[in-house]
Coordinates of C-alpha atoms and ligand atoms in Angstrom, one line a residue:
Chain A
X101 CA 0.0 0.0 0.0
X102 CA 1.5 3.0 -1.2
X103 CA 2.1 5.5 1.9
X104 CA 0.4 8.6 -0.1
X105 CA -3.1 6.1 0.6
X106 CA -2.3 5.6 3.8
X107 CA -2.1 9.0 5.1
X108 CA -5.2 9.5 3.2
X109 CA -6.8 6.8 5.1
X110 CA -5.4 8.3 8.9
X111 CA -6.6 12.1 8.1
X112 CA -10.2 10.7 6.9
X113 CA -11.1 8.2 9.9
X114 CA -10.4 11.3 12.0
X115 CA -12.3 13.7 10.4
X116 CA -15.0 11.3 10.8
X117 CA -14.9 10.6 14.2
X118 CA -14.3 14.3 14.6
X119 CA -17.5 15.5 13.3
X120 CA -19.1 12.4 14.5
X121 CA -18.7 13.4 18.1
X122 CA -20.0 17.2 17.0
X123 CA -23.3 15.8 15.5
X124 CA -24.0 13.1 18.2
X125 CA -24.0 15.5 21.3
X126 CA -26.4 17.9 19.8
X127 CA -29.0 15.9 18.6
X128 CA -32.4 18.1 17.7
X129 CA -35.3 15.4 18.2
X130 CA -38.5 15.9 15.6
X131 CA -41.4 15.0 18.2
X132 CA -43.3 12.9 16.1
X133 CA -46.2 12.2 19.1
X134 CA -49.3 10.5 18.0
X135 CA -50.6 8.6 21.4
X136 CA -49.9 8.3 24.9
X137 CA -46.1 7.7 24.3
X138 CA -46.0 11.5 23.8
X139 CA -47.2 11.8 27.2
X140 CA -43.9 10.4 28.6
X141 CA -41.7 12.1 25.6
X142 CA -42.9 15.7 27.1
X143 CA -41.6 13.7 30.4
X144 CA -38.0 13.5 29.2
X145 CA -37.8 17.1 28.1
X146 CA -39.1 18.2 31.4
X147 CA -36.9 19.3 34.0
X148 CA -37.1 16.0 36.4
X149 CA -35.7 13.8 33.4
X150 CA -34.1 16.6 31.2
X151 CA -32.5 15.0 28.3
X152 CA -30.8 18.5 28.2
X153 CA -28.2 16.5 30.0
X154 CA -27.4 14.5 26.5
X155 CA -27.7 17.5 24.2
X156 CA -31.1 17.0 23.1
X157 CA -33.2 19.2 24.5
X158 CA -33.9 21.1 21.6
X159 CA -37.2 20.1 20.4
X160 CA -38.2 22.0 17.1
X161 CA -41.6 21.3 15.5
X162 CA -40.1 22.0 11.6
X163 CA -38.5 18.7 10.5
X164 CA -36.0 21.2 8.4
X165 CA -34.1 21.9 11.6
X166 CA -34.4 18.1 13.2
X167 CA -31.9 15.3 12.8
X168 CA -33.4 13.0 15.2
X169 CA -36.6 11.8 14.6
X170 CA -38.9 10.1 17.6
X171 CA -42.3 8.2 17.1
X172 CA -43.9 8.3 20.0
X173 CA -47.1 6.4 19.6
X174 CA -49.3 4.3 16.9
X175 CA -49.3 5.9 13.4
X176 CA -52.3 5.0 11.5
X177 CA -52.9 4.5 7.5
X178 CA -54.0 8.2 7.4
X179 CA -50.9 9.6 9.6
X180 CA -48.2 7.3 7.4
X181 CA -47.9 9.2 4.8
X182 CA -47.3 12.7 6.9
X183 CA -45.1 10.8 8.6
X184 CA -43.2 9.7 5.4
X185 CA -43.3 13.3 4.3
X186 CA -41.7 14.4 7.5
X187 CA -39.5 12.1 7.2
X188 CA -38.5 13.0 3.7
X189 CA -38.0 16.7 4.9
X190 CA -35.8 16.3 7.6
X191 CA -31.9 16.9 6.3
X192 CA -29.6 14.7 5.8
X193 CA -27.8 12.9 8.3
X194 CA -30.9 12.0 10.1
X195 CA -31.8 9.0 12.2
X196 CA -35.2 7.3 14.0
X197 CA -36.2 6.2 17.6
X198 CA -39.6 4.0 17.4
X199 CA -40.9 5.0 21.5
X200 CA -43.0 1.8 22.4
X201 CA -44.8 -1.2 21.4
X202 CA -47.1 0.5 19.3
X203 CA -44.9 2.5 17.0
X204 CA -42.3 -0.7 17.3
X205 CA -45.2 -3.1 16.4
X206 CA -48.4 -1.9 16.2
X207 CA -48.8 -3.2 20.3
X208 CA -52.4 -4.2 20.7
X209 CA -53.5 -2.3 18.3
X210 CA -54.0 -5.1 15.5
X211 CA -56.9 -3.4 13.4
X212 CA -56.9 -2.5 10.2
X213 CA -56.2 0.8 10.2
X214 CA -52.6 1.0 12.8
X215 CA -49.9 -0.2 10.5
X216 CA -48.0 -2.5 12.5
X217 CA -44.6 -0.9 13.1
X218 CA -43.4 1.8 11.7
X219 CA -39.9 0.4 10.4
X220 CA -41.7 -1.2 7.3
X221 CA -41.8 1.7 5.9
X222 CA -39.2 4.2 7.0
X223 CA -35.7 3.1 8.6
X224 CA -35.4 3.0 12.3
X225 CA -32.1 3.2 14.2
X226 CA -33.3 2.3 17.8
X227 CA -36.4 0.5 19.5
X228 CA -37.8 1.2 22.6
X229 CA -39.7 -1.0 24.2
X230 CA -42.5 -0.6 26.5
X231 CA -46.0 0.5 26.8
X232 CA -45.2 3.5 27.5
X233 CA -41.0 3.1 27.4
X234 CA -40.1 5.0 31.4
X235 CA -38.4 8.1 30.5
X236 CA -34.9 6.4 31.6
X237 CA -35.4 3.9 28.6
X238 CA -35.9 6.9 25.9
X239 CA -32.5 8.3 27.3
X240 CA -30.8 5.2 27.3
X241 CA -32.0 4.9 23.5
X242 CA -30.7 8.1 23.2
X243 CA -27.4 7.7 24.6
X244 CA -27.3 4.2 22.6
X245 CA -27.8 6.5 19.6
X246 CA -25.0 8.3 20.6
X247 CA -22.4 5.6 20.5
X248 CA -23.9 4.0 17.4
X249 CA -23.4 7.4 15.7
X250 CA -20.0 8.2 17.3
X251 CA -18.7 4.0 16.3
X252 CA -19.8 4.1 12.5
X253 CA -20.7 7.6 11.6
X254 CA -18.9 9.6 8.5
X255 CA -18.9 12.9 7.4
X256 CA -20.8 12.3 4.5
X257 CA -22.6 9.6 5.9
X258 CA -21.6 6.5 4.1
X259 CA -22.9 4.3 6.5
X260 CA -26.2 5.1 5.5
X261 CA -25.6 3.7 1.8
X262 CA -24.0 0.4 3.0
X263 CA -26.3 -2.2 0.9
X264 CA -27.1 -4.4 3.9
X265 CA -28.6 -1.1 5.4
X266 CA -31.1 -1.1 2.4
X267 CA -33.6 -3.8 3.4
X268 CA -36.6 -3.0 5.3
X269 CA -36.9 -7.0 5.7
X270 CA -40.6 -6.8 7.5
X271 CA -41.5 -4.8 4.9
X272 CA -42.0 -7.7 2.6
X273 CA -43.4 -10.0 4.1
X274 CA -47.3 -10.6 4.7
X275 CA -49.0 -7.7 5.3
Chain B
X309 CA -95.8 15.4 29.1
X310 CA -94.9 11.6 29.7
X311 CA -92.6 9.4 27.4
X312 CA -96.0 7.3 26.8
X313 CA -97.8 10.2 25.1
X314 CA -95.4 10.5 22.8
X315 CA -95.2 7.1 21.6
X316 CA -98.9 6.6 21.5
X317 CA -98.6 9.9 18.9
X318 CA -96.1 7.8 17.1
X319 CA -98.5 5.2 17.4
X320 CA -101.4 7.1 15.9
X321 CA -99.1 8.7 13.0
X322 CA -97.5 4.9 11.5
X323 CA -99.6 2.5 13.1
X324 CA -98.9 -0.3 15.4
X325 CA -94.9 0.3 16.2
X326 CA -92.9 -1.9 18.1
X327 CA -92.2 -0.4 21.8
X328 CA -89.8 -1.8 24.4
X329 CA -88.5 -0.5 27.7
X330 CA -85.0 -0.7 29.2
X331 CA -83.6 0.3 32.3
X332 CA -86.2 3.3 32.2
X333 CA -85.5 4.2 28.2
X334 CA -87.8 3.8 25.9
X335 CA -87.3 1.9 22.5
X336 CA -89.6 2.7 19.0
X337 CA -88.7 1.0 15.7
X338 CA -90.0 3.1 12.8
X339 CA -90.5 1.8 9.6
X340 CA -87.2 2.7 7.5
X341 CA -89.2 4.9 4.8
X342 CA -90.9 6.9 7.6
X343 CA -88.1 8.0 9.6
X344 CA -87.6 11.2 8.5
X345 CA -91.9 11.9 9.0
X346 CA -91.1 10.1 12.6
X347 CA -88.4 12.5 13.5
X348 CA -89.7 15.6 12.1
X349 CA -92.9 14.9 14.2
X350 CA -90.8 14.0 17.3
X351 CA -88.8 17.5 16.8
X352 CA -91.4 19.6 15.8
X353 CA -94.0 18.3 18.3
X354 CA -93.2 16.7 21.2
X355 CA -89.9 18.9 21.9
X356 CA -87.0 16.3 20.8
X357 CA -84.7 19.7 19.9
X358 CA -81.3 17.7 20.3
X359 CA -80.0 14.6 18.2
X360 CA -77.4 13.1 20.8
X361 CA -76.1 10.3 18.3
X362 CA -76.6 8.4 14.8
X363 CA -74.9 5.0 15.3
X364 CA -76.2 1.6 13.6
X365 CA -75.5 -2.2 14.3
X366 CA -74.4 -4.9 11.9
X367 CA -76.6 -7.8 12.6
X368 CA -75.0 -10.1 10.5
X369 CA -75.2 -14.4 12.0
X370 CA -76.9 -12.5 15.0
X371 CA -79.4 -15.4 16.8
X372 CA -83.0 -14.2 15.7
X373 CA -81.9 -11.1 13.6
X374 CA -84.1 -10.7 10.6
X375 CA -82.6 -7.4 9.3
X376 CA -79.0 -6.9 8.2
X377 CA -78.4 -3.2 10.0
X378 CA -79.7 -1.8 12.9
X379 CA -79.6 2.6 12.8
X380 CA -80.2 4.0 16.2
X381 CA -81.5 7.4 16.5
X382 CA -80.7 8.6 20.2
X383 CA -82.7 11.6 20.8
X384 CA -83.4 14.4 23.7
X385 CA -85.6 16.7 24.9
X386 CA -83.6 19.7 26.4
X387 CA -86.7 21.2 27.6
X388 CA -88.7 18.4 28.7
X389 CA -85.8 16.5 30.0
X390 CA -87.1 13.3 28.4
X391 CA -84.9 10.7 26.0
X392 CA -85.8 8.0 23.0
X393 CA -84.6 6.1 21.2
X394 CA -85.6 4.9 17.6
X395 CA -84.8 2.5 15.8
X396 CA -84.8 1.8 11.9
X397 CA -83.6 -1.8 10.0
X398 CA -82.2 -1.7 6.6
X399 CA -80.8 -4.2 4.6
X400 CA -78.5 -5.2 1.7
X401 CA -77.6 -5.3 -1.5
X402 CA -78.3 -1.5 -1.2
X403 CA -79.2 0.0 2.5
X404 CA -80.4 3.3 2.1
X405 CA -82.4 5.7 4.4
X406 CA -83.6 9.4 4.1
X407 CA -80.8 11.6 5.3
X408 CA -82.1 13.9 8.7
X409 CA -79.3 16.4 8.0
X410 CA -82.0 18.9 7.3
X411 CA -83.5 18.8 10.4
X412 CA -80.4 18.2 12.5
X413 CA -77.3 20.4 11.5
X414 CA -75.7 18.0 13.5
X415 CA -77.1 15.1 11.8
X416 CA -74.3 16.0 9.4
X417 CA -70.9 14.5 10.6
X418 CA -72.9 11.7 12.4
X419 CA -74.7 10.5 9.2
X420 CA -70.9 10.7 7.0
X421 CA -69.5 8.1 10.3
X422 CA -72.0 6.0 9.9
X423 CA -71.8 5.6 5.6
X424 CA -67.8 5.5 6.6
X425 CA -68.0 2.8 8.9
X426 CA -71.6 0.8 7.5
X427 CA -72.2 1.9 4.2
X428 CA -75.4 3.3 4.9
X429 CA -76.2 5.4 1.8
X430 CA -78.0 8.6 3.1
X431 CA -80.2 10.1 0.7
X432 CA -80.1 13.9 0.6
X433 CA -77.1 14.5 2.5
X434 CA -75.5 17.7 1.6
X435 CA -71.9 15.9 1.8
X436 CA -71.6 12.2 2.2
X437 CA -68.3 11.5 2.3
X438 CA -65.6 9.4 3.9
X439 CA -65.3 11.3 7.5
X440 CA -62.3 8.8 9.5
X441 CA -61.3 6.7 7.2
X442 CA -58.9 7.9 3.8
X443 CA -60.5 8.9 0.5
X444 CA -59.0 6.1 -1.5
X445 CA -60.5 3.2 1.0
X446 CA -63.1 1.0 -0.6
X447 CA -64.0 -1.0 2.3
X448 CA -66.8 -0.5 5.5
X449 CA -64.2 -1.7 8.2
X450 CA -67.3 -1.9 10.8
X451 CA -69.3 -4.5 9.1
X452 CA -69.4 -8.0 10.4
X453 CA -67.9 -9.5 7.1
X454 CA -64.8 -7.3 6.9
X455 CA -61.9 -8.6 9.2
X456 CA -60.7 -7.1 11.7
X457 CA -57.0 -6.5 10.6
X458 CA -58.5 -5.5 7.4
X459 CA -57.8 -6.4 3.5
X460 CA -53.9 -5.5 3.5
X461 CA -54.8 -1.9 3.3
X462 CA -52.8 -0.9 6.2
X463 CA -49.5 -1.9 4.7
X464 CA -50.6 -0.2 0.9
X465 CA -47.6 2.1 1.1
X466 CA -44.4 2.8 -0.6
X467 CA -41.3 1.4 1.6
X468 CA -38.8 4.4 2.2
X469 CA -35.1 3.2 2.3
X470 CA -32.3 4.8 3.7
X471 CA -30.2 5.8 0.8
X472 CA -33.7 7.6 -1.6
X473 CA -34.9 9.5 1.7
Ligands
SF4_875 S1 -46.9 1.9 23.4 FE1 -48.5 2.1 25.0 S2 -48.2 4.2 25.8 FE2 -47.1 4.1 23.8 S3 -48.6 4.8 22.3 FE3 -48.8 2.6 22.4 S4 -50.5 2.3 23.9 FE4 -49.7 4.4 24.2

């Protein structure tokens, strides 16, 4: 390996992880609360849980300034394709928390209207589970999310366009 | 004026109805092409000013039914403090039944939930349209014979992948 590619090689993994830690300690969640989960979302961004603590107390109701998007609740046929848009709107890098059974799986809610988890049709990074998640289970996902992005993040954000990434596997099966 | 008096004018305007009593409420089933007659006379006479609901019952494989759907008028006196509740059966391959928009403004929404959810066609409604459900769905999720995690419409939507979003 010719030493020119090698130094090319040191000076990029740094950058990386450089601007990996920048972007992972000031997440700016998208509240994306449709049920009771929201309930115990406002809970975290109150004062007795305050996720200000992890850099991510900045809650903004525009997608265009989110990078962190949390479902907090069931999302029914109507509400999937807002949520899609929003999705869509947010800028690039951007990553998902699905906040409880419901959004993770549809939870009880097998009818035919409550699509039965979100992640067949938009990517999720991190599941929580519970019904509703405490508020020290959201923060754990959080600071989970925060080493995930800090181990494999890039400045451009390759790891997004890694083909094993690509399948939304549940997706295909029955409906 | 007691509940009875008003059914015995009901009585006296379409004949011989069915009445029933439970738990202190009183019960009428109206012929289905009188019930708009039945509830302009029971608003404009005997002081039923408020329509509380419009709701119906799918009676399909129900022991004894005869009739396919049930509609259920729930109306109130706010004057007279009194209630009652009429009843009207329709039935397949095309259930239909005079709109009451006209006579309730709230009659409205309630009457759009209940061709949304039944599939009760409601003739002379200013609006009948879809009211919960999306415009493109075909289905009337509340009847008997639809199941109950639906048709595969829930999961009728484009996938979103990482690297196009
Ligand atoms: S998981 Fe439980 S708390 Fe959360 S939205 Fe569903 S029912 Fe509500």
């Amino acid at each position: 390996m010719a030493i020119a590619d090698l130094m090319d090689q040191v000076v990029t993994t740094r950058l990386d992880e450089l601007v990996s830690w920048c972007r992972k300690n000031s997440l700016w969640p998208m509240p994306f609360a449709t049920a009771c989960c929201g309930i115990e979302l406002m809970a975290v961004g109150a004062s007795r849980h305050d996720i200000a603590r992890f850099g991510s107390e900045v809650f903004r109701f525009s997608p265009r300034q989110c990078d962190l998007m949390i479902v907090a609740g069931r999302v029914v046929m109507k509400m999937l394709p807002v949520l899609q848009r929003i999705w869509q709107q947010m800028p690039e890098p951007k990553w998902c928390i699905s906040m409880g059974a419901c959004a993770s799986t549809g939870g009880v809610f097998d009818t035919y209207c409550v699509v039965q988890g979100i992640d067949r049709f938009i990517p999720v990074d991190m599941y929580v589970p519970g019904c509703p998640p405490r508020p020290e289970q959201l923060i754990q996902a959080v600071v989970d999310l925060q080493e995930k992005i800090q181990r494999e993040g890039t400045m451009f954000g390759k790891e997004f366009y890694i083909a094993s990434r690509q399948q939304t596997k549940r997706a295909l099966q029955e409906p | 004026m007691p509940i009875e008096e008003t059914v015995n004018a009901l009585r006296v305007a379409f004949g011989d109805l069915p009445v029933s009593k439970f738990r202190g409420d009183t019960r009428a089933v109206v012929p289905t092409e009188k019930i708009y007659e039945a509830l302009e006379l029971l608003k404009e006479k005997h002081g039923f000013d408020l329509l509380i609901d419009i709701t119906c019952v799918d009676y399909l494989n129900y022991p004894g039914a005869k009739d396919r759907f049930g509609l259920v008028y729930l109306l109130a006196g706010t004057v007279t403090n009194q209630r009652l509740t009429i009843r009207a059966f329709v039935n397949e391959p095309e259930p239909r039944v005079r709109s009451v928009a006209s006579l309730w403004e709230g009659a409205n929404w309630l009457e759009r939930e209940v061709w949304d959810m039944f599939g009760i066609q409601f003739e002379g409604h200013p609006d009948l349209r879809r009211i919960l459900m999306p415009e493109e769905f075909t289905a009337f999720p509340l009847r008997k014979d639809y199941p109950m995690q639906g048709l595969g419409e829930r999961h009728n939507f484009p996938v979103l992948k990482r690297g196009e979003s």
